[in-house]
Coordinates of C-alpha atoms in Angstrom, one line a residue:
X3 CA 0.4 49.7 -3.3
X4 CA 2.8 47.3 -1.6
X5 CA 6.4 47.1 -2.8
X6 CA 8.6 44.9 -1.2
X7 CA 11.6 44.6 -3.7
X8 CA 13.4 42.6 -0.8
X9 CA 11.0 40.0 -0.3
X10 CA 9.7 39.5 -3.6
X11 CA 10.9 37.6 -6.7
X12 CA 13.1 39.2 -8.3
X13 CA 12.3 40.3 -12.0
X14 CA 14.4 39.2 -15.0
X15 CA 17.1 41.8 -16.5
X16 CA 16.7 43.9 -19.9
X17 CA 17.5 41.8 -23.2
X18 CA 17.8 42.5 -26.7
X19 CA 15.4 40.7 -29.0
X20 CA 17.5 38.5 -30.4
X21 CA 18.7 37.6 -27.2
X22 CA 14.6 37.5 -25.2
X23 CA 13.6 35.1 -28.1
X24 CA 16.7 32.4 -27.8
X25 CA 16.3 32.9 -24.0
X26 CA 12.8 32.2 -23.9
X27 CA 13.0 29.0 -26.3
X28 CA 16.1 27.6 -24.3
X29 CA 13.9 28.3 -21.3
X30 CA 10.4 26.9 -22.6
X31 CA 12.7 23.5 -23.8
X32 CA 13.9 23.4 -20.3
X33 CA 11.2 23.5 -18.2
X34 CA 9.1 21.6 -21.0
X35 CA 12.0 18.7 -20.5
X36 CA 11.6 19.0 -16.4
X37 CA 7.8 18.8 -16.9
X38 CA 7.9 15.4 -19.0
X39 CA 10.0 14.3 -16.1
X40 CA 8.0 15.0 -13.9
X41 CA 4.9 13.5 -15.5
X42 CA 6.9 10.5 -15.9
X43 CA 7.7 9.8 -12.2
X44 CA 4.4 10.9 -11.1
X45 CA 2.4 8.8 -13.5
X46 CA 1.8 5.4 -11.5
X47 CA -0.6 3.0 -11.0
X48 CA -2.6 3.7 -7.6
X49 CA -0.8 1.2 -4.2
X50 CA -2.5 0.8 -1.4
X51 CA -0.9 2.7 1.0
X52 CA -3.8 4.5 2.9
X53 CA -5.6 5.4 -0.5
X54 CA -8.3 2.3 0.6
X55 CA -9.4 4.1 3.7
X56 CA -9.5 7.2 2.4
X57 CA -12.0 6.3 -0.8
X58 CA -14.2 4.5 1.7
X59 CA -14.5 7.4 4.3
X60 CA -15.6 9.7 1.4
X61 CA -18.0 6.4 0.5
X62 CA -19.2 6.6 4.0
X63 CA -19.7 10.2 4.4
X64 CA -21.7 10.3 0.8
X65 CA -24.5 7.3 2.6
X66 CA -24.3 9.4 5.9
X67 CA -24.5 12.7 4.7
X68 CA -22.2 13.7 7.2
X69 CA -18.2 13.6 7.7
X70 CA -17.2 10.2 10.3
X71 CA -15.6 12.1 13.4
X72 CA -15.3 8.5 15.4
X73 CA -13.9 5.4 14.4
X74 CA -16.6 4.0 13.0
X75 CA -14.9 1.3 10.5
X76 CA -13.2 -0.5 13.6
X77 CA -15.1 -3.1 16.8
X78 CA -11.8 -2.1 18.8
X79 CA -12.4 1.7 19.7
X80 CA -15.7 2.7 17.2
X81 CA -16.0 6.2 19.7
X82 CA -12.3 7.1 19.2
X83 CA -12.2 10.5 17.4
X84 CA -10.8 10.4 14.0
X85 CA -7.9 13.2 14.1
X86 CA -7.3 12.5 10.7
X87 CA -9.3 14.6 8.8
X88 CA -9.4 14.6 4.8
X89 CA -12.6 15.3 3.7
X90 CA -11.1 17.3 0.9
X91 CA -8.5 15.2 -0.2
X92 CA -11.1 12.1 0.3
X93 CA -13.9 13.7 -1.8
X94 CA -11.9 14.4 -4.6
X95 CA -10.8 11.5 -4.9
X96 CA -13.6 9.4 -4.6
X97 CA -15.1 11.6 -7.2
X98 CA -12.7 11.5 -9.9
X99 CA -12.9 7.6 -8.7
X100 CA -16.6 7.5 -9.6
X101 CA -16.2 9.5 -12.6
X102 CA -13.0 7.9 -14.1
X103 CA -12.3 4.9 -12.2
X104 CA -8.3 3.8 -11.5
X105 CA -7.0 5.0 -14.3
X106 CA -8.4 9.0 -13.2
X107 CA -6.6 8.6 -9.7
X108 CA -3.3 7.6 -11.7
X109 CA -3.9 10.6 -13.9
X110 CA -5.0 12.9 -10.7
X111 CA -1.5 11.3 -9.1
X112 CA 0.8 12.5 -11.8
X113 CA -1.4 16.1 -11.9
X114 CA -1.2 17.1 -8.5
X115 CA 2.2 16.6 -7.8
X116 CA 3.6 18.1 -11.2
X117 CA 1.2 21.0 -10.3
X118 CA 2.8 21.3 -6.9
X119 CA 6.0 21.1 -8.0
X120 CA 5.2 23.9 -10.4
X121 CA 4.1 26.2 -7.7
X122 CA 6.8 26.4 -5.5
X123 CA 9.1 26.3 -8.7
X124 CA 7.2 29.4 -9.7
X125 CA 7.6 31.4 -6.3
X126 CA 11.2 30.6 -7.2
X127 CA 11.6 33.5 -10.0
X128 CA 10.1 33.9 -13.1
X129 CA 10.4 30.8 -15.6
X130 CA 13.0 32.4 -17.8
X131 CA 15.0 33.0 -15.0
X132 CA 14.5 29.8 -13.5
X133 CA 15.5 27.6 -16.4
X134 CA 19.4 28.9 -15.6
X135 CA 18.5 26.6 -12.3
X136 CA 17.8 23.6 -14.2
X137 CA 20.0 21.4 -12.3
X138 CA 18.8 21.4 -9.1
X139 CA 15.3 22.0 -10.1
X140 CA 15.8 18.8 -11.4
X141 CA 17.2 17.2 -8.4
X142 CA 14.5 18.8 -6.4
X143 CA 12.0 17.0 -8.6
X144 CA 13.9 13.6 -8.4
X145 CA 13.7 14.3 -4.4
X146 CA 9.7 14.8 -4.6
X147 CA 9.5 11.8 -5.9
X148 CA 10.1 9.7 -2.9
X149 CA 6.3 11.0 -2.3
X150 CA 5.0 10.8 -5.5
X151 CA 1.8 8.6 -4.9
X152 CA -1.8 9.3 -4.1
X153 CA -1.9 10.3 -0.7
X154 CA -3.0 13.6 1.0
X155 CA 0.7 14.6 1.2
X156 CA 0.1 15.8 -2.4
X157 CA -2.5 18.3 -1.4
X158 CA -0.1 19.6 0.9
X159 CA 2.6 20.3 -1.5
X160 CA -0.2 22.1 -3.3
X161 CA -1.4 24.1 -0.5
X162 CA 2.1 25.3 0.1
X163 CA 2.9 26.0 -3.1
X164 CA -0.4 28.2 -3.5
X165 CA 0.3 29.9 -0.3
X166 CA 3.5 31.1 -1.0
X167 CA 2.7 32.3 -4.4
X168 CA -0.1 34.3 -2.7
X169 CA 2.1 35.9 -0.3
X170 CA 4.5 36.4 -2.6
X171 CA 2.2 38.5 -4.8
X172 CA 1.0 40.6 -2.0
X173 CA 4.8 41.7 -1.5
X174 CA 4.6 42.9 -5.4
X175 CA 1.8 45.1 -4.4
X176 CA -0.8 43.1 -5.4
X177 CA -3.1 43.1 -2.3
X178 CA -6.1 41.4 -3.6
X179 CA -3.8 38.2 -3.5
X180 CA -4.1 38.1 0.4
X181 CA -7.4 37.2 0.4
X182 CA -6.5 33.9 -1.2
X183 CA -4.0 33.2 2.0
X184 CA -7.1 32.2 4.5
X185 CA -8.9 30.3 1.4
X186 CA -5.4 28.2 0.9
X187 CA -5.5 27.6 4.8
X188 CA -9.2 26.3 5.0
X189 CA -7.8 23.7 2.0
X190 CA -5.0 22.4 3.7
X191 CA -7.0 22.1 6.8
X192 CA -9.3 19.9 5.3
X193 CA -7.1 18.3 3.6
X194 CA -4.0 17.0 5.5
X195 CA -2.4 16.7 8.8
X196 CA 0.6 19.1 7.9
X197 CA -1.9 22.2 8.3
X198 CA -0.2 23.7 11.2
X199 CA 2.5 24.7 8.6
X200 CA 0.3 27.1 7.1
X201 CA -0.1 29.2 10.3
X202 CA 3.9 28.8 10.7
X203 CA 4.5 30.2 7.2
X204 CA 1.8 33.1 7.6
X205 CA 3.1 34.1 10.8
X206 CA 7.1 34.3 9.5
X207 CA 5.6 36.4 7.0
X208 CA 4.0 38.9 9.5
X209 CA 7.1 38.8 11.4
X210 CA 9.2 39.6 8.7
X211 CA 6.8 43.0 7.4
X212 CA 6.8 44.1 11.2
X213 CA 11.0 43.6 11.2
X214 CA 11.3 45.9 8.3
X215 CA 8.7 48.5 9.9
X216 CA 6.2 48.0 6.7
X217 CA 3.0 48.5 9.6
X218 CA 0.2 48.7 6.6
X219 CA 1.5 45.5 5.1
X220 CA 2.1 44.0 8.5
X221 CA -1.7 44.8 9.8
X222 CA -2.8 43.3 6.8
X223 CA -0.8 40.3 6.3
X224 CA -1.7 39.9 10.5
X225 CA -5.6 40.4 9.7
X226 CA -5.2 37.3 7.1
X227 CA -3.5 35.4 9.4
X228 CA -6.1 35.7 12.2
X229 CA -9.0 34.8 9.7
X230 CA -7.1 31.4 8.7
X231 CA -6.7 31.2 13.0
X232 CA -10.5 31.0 12.8
X233 CA -11.0 28.9 9.8
X234 CA -9.0 26.4 11.0
X235 CA -12.1 25.3 12.9
X236 CA -14.0 24.9 10.0
X237 CA -13.2 20.9 9.5
X238 CA -15.5 18.3 10.7
X239 CA -13.9 18.1 14.2
X240 CA -14.1 21.8 14.9
X241 CA -11.7 22.3 17.9
X242 CA -10.8 19.0 18.4
X243 CA -8.8 19.1 15.3
X244 CA -5.9 21.1 17.4
X245 CA -5.3 17.6 19.4
X246 CA -4.2 16.2 16.1
X247 CA -0.9 17.8 16.2
X248 CA -0.2 16.1 19.5
X249 CA -1.6 12.6 17.9
X250 CA 0.6 12.8 15.0
X251 CA 3.9 13.4 17.6
X252 CA 2.8 10.4 19.5
X253 CA 2.8 8.3 16.2
X254 CA 6.0 9.6 15.1
X255 CA 7.8 8.2 18.6
X256 CA 5.7 4.8 17.9
X257 CA 6.0 3.7 14.6
X258 CA 9.5 5.7 13.3
X259 CA 11.7 2.4 13.4
X260 CA 8.8 0.8 11.2
X261 CA 7.8 3.5 8.8
X262 CA 9.6 4.2 6.1
X263 CA 8.5 7.5 5.6
X264 CA 9.3 8.7 9.5
X265 CA 12.9 7.4 9.2
X266 CA 15.7 9.5 10.0
X267 CA 16.9 11.1 6.4
X268 CA 20.8 9.8 7.5
X269 CA 20.1 6.8 7.6
X270 CA 19.0 6.9 4.0
X271 CA 21.8 7.0 1.6
X272 CA 20.1 8.2 -1.3
X273 CA 17.7 10.9 0.1
X274 CA 20.6 12.0 2.2
X275 CA 22.3 12.7 -1.1
X276 CA 19.1 15.1 -2.6
X277 CA 19.3 16.6 0.9
X278 CA 22.8 17.5 0.5
X279 CA 22.8 18.1 -3.4
X280 CA 19.9 20.8 -3.0
X281 CA 20.4 22.0 1.1
X282 CA 24.0 23.1 0.9
X283 CA 23.8 25.3 -2.2
X284 CA 20.9 27.1 -0.5
X285 CA 22.8 27.2 2.7
X286 CA 25.8 29.0 1.0
X287 CA 23.6 31.5 -0.8
X288 CA 21.9 32.6 2.2
X289 CA 25.2 32.9 4.2
X290 CA 26.9 34.8 1.4
X291 CA 23.8 37.5 1.1
X292 CA 22.8 37.0 4.8
X293 CA 22.2 40.9 4.6
X294 CA 19.9 41.5 1.9
X295 CA 17.9 38.0 2.6
X296 CA 14.4 38.2 4.2
X297 CA 13.8 37.1 7.4
X298 CA 11.0 35.2 5.6
X299 CA 13.1 33.1 3.4
X300 CA 15.6 32.1 6.2
X301 CA 12.5 31.3 8.2
X302 CA 11.3 29.1 5.6
X303 CA 14.5 27.4 5.0
X304 CA 15.2 26.9 8.4
X305 CA 11.5 25.5 8.5
X306 CA 12.0 22.9 5.8
X307 CA 15.4 21.7 7.6
X308 CA 13.5 21.4 10.7
X309 CA 11.1 18.8 8.6
X310 CA 13.7 17.4 6.7
X311 CA 15.9 16.2 10.3
X312 CA 12.6 14.7 11.8
X313 CA 11.6 12.4 9.3
X314 CA 12.8 11.8 5.8
X315 CA 9.3 12.7 4.6
X316 CA 10.0 16.5 4.9
X317 CA 12.4 16.2 2.0
X318 CA 9.2 16.7 -0.2
X319 CA 9.2 20.4 1.4
X320 CA 13.5 20.9 2.1
X321 CA 14.7 20.1 -1.5
X322 CA 11.7 22.4 -3.2
X323 CA 12.1 25.1 -0.5
X324 CA 15.8 25.3 -0.8
X325 CA 16.5 25.1 -4.6
X326 CA 13.9 28.4 -4.8
X327 CA 15.5 30.4 -2.0
X328 CA 19.0 29.7 -4.1
X329 CA 17.2 30.9 -7.1
X330 CA 15.4 33.8 -5.0
X331 CA 19.0 34.7 -3.7
X332 CA 21.0 34.4 -6.7
X333 CA 18.4 36.9 -8.9
X334 CA 18.3 39.1 -6.0
X335 CA 22.1 39.6 -6.0
X336 CA 22.5 40.0 -9.6
X337 CA 19.5 42.2 -9.7
X338 CA 21.6 44.5 -7.3
X339 CA 24.7 44.3 -9.3
X340 CA 26.2 41.9 -7.0
X341 CA 28.1 38.7 -8.1
X342 CA 28.4 35.6 -6.0
X343 CA 31.0 33.8 -7.7
X344 CA 34.1 35.7 -9.6
X345 CA 33.4 36.0 -13.7
X346 CA 34.2 33.0 -15.9
X347 CA 35.1 32.7 -19.1
X348 CA 33.3 32.8 -22.3
X349 CA 34.5 28.9 -22.6
X350 CA 34.3 27.9 -19.0
X351 CA 30.3 29.2 -19.3
X352 CA 30.0 26.9 -22.7
X353 CA 31.6 23.6 -20.5
X354 CA 30.1 24.2 -17.2
X355 CA 26.1 25.0 -19.0
X356 CA 26.5 21.8 -21.8
X357 CA 27.7 19.5 -18.4
X358 CA 24.4 20.7 -16.5
X359 CA 22.4 20.5 -19.8
X360 CA 23.4 17.1 -20.1
X361 CA 23.0 16.0 -16.9
X362 CA 19.4 17.4 -17.1
X363 CA 18.8 15.7 -20.1
X364 CA 20.2 12.5 -18.6
X365 CA 18.3 12.8 -15.4
X366 CA 15.0 13.2 -17.5
X367 CA 15.9 10.6 -20.0
X368 CA 16.5 8.4 -17.3
X369 CA 13.3 8.6 -15.8
X370 CA 11.4 8.5 -19.4
X371 CA 13.0 5.3 -19.9
X372 CA 12.8 3.1 -17.3
X373 CA 9.1 4.6 -16.3
X374 CA 7.7 4.4 -20.2
X375 CA 10.0 2.7 -22.4
X376 CA 11.1 -0.3 -20.6
X377 CA 9.1 -0.2 -17.1
X378 CA 10.4 -2.0 -14.1
X379 CA 7.0 -3.5 -12.1
X380 CA 7.9 -5.1 -8.7
X381 CA 5.3 -6.2 -6.0
X382 CA 4.8 -3.3 -3.7
X383 CA 6.6 -1.2 -5.1
X384 CA 6.1 1.9 -8.0
X385 CA 4.4 0.3 -11.2
X386 CA 4.7 3.2 -14.2
X387 CA 1.1 3.4 -15.8
X388 CA -2.5 3.7 -15.1
X389 CA -5.1 2.0 -13.0
X390 CA -4.9 0.2 -9.8
X391 CA -1.8 -1.3 -8.5
X392 CA -1.0 -4.7 -9.6
X393 CA -0.7 -7.1 -6.1
X394 CA -0.9 -5.1 -2.8
X395 CA -4.6 -4.6 -2.5
X396 CA -5.6 -8.2 -1.2
X397 CA -8.7 -8.3 -3.6
X398 CA -9.0 -11.7 -3.8
X399 CA -8.5 -12.4 0.2
X400 CA -11.4 -9.8 1.1
X401 CA -13.6 -11.3 -1.8
X402 CA -13.6 -14.2 0.2
X403 CA -14.4 -12.3 3.4
X404 CA -17.4 -11.0 1.9
X405 CA -18.7 -13.7 0.1
X406 CA -18.0 -16.2 3.4
X407 CA -17.3 -14.0 6.6
X408 CA -16.1 -16.3 9.2
X409 CA -18.0 -15.6 12.7
X410 CA -16.8 -13.6 15.2
X411 CA -14.7 -10.8 15.7
X412 CA -11.7 -10.8 13.9
X413 CA -8.0 -9.8 14.0
X414 CA -5.8 -8.2 11.3
X415 CA -1.9 -8.2 11.0
X416 CA -0.4 -6.0 9.6
X417 CA -2.3 -2.7 9.6
X418 CA -2.8 -2.4 5.9
X419 CA -5.2 -5.1 5.8
X420 CA -7.6 -3.5 7.8
X421 CA -7.5 -0.2 5.4
X422 CA -8.2 -3.6 2.5
X423 CA -11.2 -4.8 4.4
X424 CA -12.4 -1.0 4.9
X425 CA -12.8 -0.5 1.3
X426 CA -13.8 -4.0 -0.2
X427 CA -15.8 -5.8 2.6
X428 CA -17.4 -2.7 4.2
X429 CA -19.7 -4.7 6.2
X430 CA -16.7 -6.6 8.3
X431 CA -15.0 -4.4 11.7
X432 CA -11.6 -4.1 11.6
X433 CA -9.5 -5.0 14.4
X434 CA -6.9 -2.2 13.7
X435 CA -5.8 -0.2 10.4
X436 CA -3.3 2.2 9.3
X437 CA -5.4 5.2 10.2
X438 CA -2.2 5.6 13.3
X439 CA -4.3 8.6 14.8
X440 CA -7.9 7.0 15.2
X441 CA -6.6 4.4 17.6
X442 CA -5.1 4.9 21.4
X443 CA -1.0 5.1 21.3
X444 CA -1.3 2.1 23.8
X445 CA -3.1 0.3 21.8
X446 CA -1.1 0.5 18.7
X447 CA 2.2 -0.4 21.0
X448 CA 0.2 -3.6 21.8
X449 CA -0.4 -4.6 18.3
X450 CA 3.4 -3.7 17.4
X451 CA 4.5 -6.0 20.0
X452 CA 1.8 -8.7 19.1
X453 CA 3.4 -8.5 15.5
X454 CA 6.9 -9.7 17.1
X455 CA 5.4 -11.7 20.3
X456 CA 3.4 -15.1 20.3
X457 CA 2.8 -13.8 24.0
X458 CA 1.3 -10.6 23.3
X459 CA -0.2 -12.0 20.5
X460 CA -2.5 -14.3 22.8
X461 CA -2.7 -11.7 24.7
X462 CA -5.0 -9.5 22.0
X463 CA -6.6 -12.5 21.3
X464 CA -8.2 -13.2 24.5
X465 CA -9.2 -9.7 25.6
X466 CA -11.1 -9.2 22.3
X467 CA -12.3 -12.8 22.3
X468 CA -11.2 -12.8 18.3
X469 CA -12.5 -16.2 17.0
X470 CA -11.0 -15.6 13.3
X471 CA -7.3 -13.7 12.2
X472 CA -6.4 -12.2 8.7
X473 CA -2.7 -12.5 8.7
X474 CA -0.4 -11.2 5.7
X475 CA 2.3 -14.0 5.7
X476 CA 4.3 -12.6 3.1
X477 CA 6.1 -10.5 5.6
X478 CA 8.4 -13.3 7.9
X479 CA 7.8 -11.6 11.2
X480 CA 3.8 -12.1 10.7
X481 CA 4.8 -15.4 8.8
X482 CA 6.4 -16.8 12.2
X483 CA 2.7 -15.5 14.0
X484 CA 0.8 -17.9 11.2
X485 CA 3.0 -20.8 12.2
X486 CA 2.5 -20.5 16.0
X487 CA -1.3 -20.3 15.3
X488 CA -1.4 -23.2 13.2
X489 CA 0.4 -25.2 15.5
X490 CA -1.9 -24.3 18.2
X491 CA -4.6 -26.1 16.5
X492 CA -6.0 -22.6 14.4
X493 CA -7.5 -23.7 11.2
X494 CA -7.1 -22.0 7.9
X495 CA -9.8 -21.7 5.3
X496 CA -8.4 -19.3 3.0
X497 CA -4.5 -18.7 1.7
X498 CA -3.1 -16.7 -1.3
X499 CA 0.4 -15.8 -2.2
X500 CA 0.6 -12.7 0.4
X501 CA -2.8 -13.5 3.4
X502 CA -4.1 -15.8 5.2
X503 CA -7.0 -16.5 7.0
X504 CA -7.2 -18.4 10.1
X505 CA -10.2 -19.6 12.1
X506 CA -9.9 -20.2 15.9
X507 CA -11.3 -23.8 17.4
X508 CA -14.1 -23.1 19.6
X509 CA -17.9 -24.3 19.8
X510 CA -18.8 -21.2 17.5
X511 CA -16.8 -21.5 14.6
X512 CA -16.7 -25.4 14.4
X513 CA -19.2 -26.2 11.6
X514 CA -17.8 -23.0 9.7
X515 CA -14.4 -24.5 9.8
X516 CA -15.2 -28.1 9.3
X517 CA -17.1 -27.0 5.8
X518 CA -14.6 -24.6 4.7
X519 CA -10.8 -25.9 6.0
X520 CA -8.1 -26.0 3.8
X521 CA -5.0 -28.3 3.2
X522 CA -2.5 -25.9 2.9
X523 CA -0.4 -28.8 0.9
X524 CA -2.6 -28.9 -2.0
X525 CA -4.1 -25.2 -2.1
X526 CA -3.3 -22.7 -4.6
X527 CA -2.7 -19.2 -4.3
X528 CA -5.9 -17.3 -5.4
X529 CA -4.2 -13.9 -6.0
X530 CA -1.4 -15.0 -8.8
X531 CA -1.3 -12.5 -11.7
X532 CA -1.2 -13.4 -15.1
X533 CA 0.9 -11.5 -17.8
X534 CA 3.7 -10.2 -15.1
X535 CA 6.3 -12.5 -14.8
X536 CA 8.4 -10.7 -12.0
X537 CA 5.7 -10.0 -10.1
X538 CA 4.1 -13.5 -10.3
X539 CA 7.8 -14.7 -9.3
X540 CA 7.4 -12.7 -6.2
X541 CA 4.0 -13.9 -5.6
X542 CA 5.2 -17.7 -5.8
X543 CA 8.5 -17.4 -3.6
X544 CA 6.0 -15.4 -0.5
X545 CA 3.7 -18.4 -0.9
X546 CA 6.6 -21.1 -1.2
X547 CA 8.1 -19.0 2.1
X548 CA 5.1 -20.1 4.0
X549 CA 4.6 -23.8 3.3
X550 CA 8.2 -24.2 4.0
X551 CA 8.2 -22.4 7.1
X552 CA 4.7 -24.5 7.9
X553 CA 6.4 -27.5 6.8
X554 CA 4.9 -30.9 6.0
X555 CA 3.0 -32.0 8.9
X556 CA 1.4 -28.4 9.9
X557 CA 0.5 -27.7 6.0
X558 CA -1.5 -30.7 6.1
X559 CA -3.1 -29.8 9.6
X560 CA -6.9 -28.7 9.4

């Protein structure tokens, strides 16, 4: 029906039966190595980075029968709209958690990220042909590894890959595939805040068809685009979902210096190297084939370039799109009988092929060795294996709060502690958490200022009539706030290697504080892990830093 060979992935050239068997065996060996590498990189313990509130949101929705659209977890802004709407991601992860526990979530992380990678790799071209570009695909996999944790980004990449494949199938004449595009868009809208990219991708596809005057295909693609626009509002927020991207932009501006994934890529050497290694070949092929390359592929690459220049998290799009565009450009040129490089001798081809294969094997072997053979565990870092991350979940601290919550309102710094309270102690309303689009930007700016200023912290305490604080003393800037509060008469009632609970000296808290106040000089962290010497050493180091910062007199005060 619709046959656009310029837009669709080029087909493999004809070969002899013997060459075909050897080529197929080599291709599947290479893709097997890449898949094993992907599993090694993605099979990790689940970290407490946003996941606690995702699970808690799904739990609340199941209890109430509807998805929350206001900030019910917080007492500071309980009626503020929740612009971060991820019902499909959250319900899927909650179902997996209920069925298979933390280990099931680790397995979902590995399966999801590997599937996302393979979807986009398949868009680049047939598997057999794609194996020729294994060095670049291995680099792209390592670039994607920087985001391989259990977050809604994984669903964005799944939707992105699925949409590209559906559009490509439509371009190759499979009209039915276009019906999948609005469904993928609906999935994306209800999974992650990067859903506007779906409309951008579809818009570029329609524009390319119109540019090439393929009127019938353009009309059909435009109908799918209109359907996707209408389905955008099939989410818990309805039409208010349009405000989400604006709030995300505010978060970028406010948190760029504090949140690693929002940093500029040129400030991070490792990520910059991966971007250059995958992006420069694509730029070269695009320029060399500029008259033959579809506008759609130009648009995809420029879109991914804009994403990676805006924030380092865009690398997951840029690296994969770059390699896919490079592969498609090379295969398209070869299919047309052209060459992008002068012919090489058989010896040169063997040398370069051997060097490339050695690189791919070393990159894959390194991933397997350091993730499965001799895994390296660190507190707060990526931890290979199944289950919940070791440390970072504040299980012991939230168990204390659940069993013996101090009276009155709490204030938590940092924001991630709010996530932990939301999940482990759901009856305690939090001051703030890491759902950045669920609080006014002005309030978040005040919270950021309070983390480094005793005066700003005092303003928040007075404004919200705070009676106790839950602080992450393992962060040096917050450790300073702990020292100032203790010296001002706040009494410690709980401490572990990373967190501390301090109660304000008021008549409302006096009886509680007298019953539960602790002497920090004699306190032992309640959360020290066993069996992981390196992590335990990190925990002891953080606790020792707190005691040293307080000094003997302040540590004894209670």
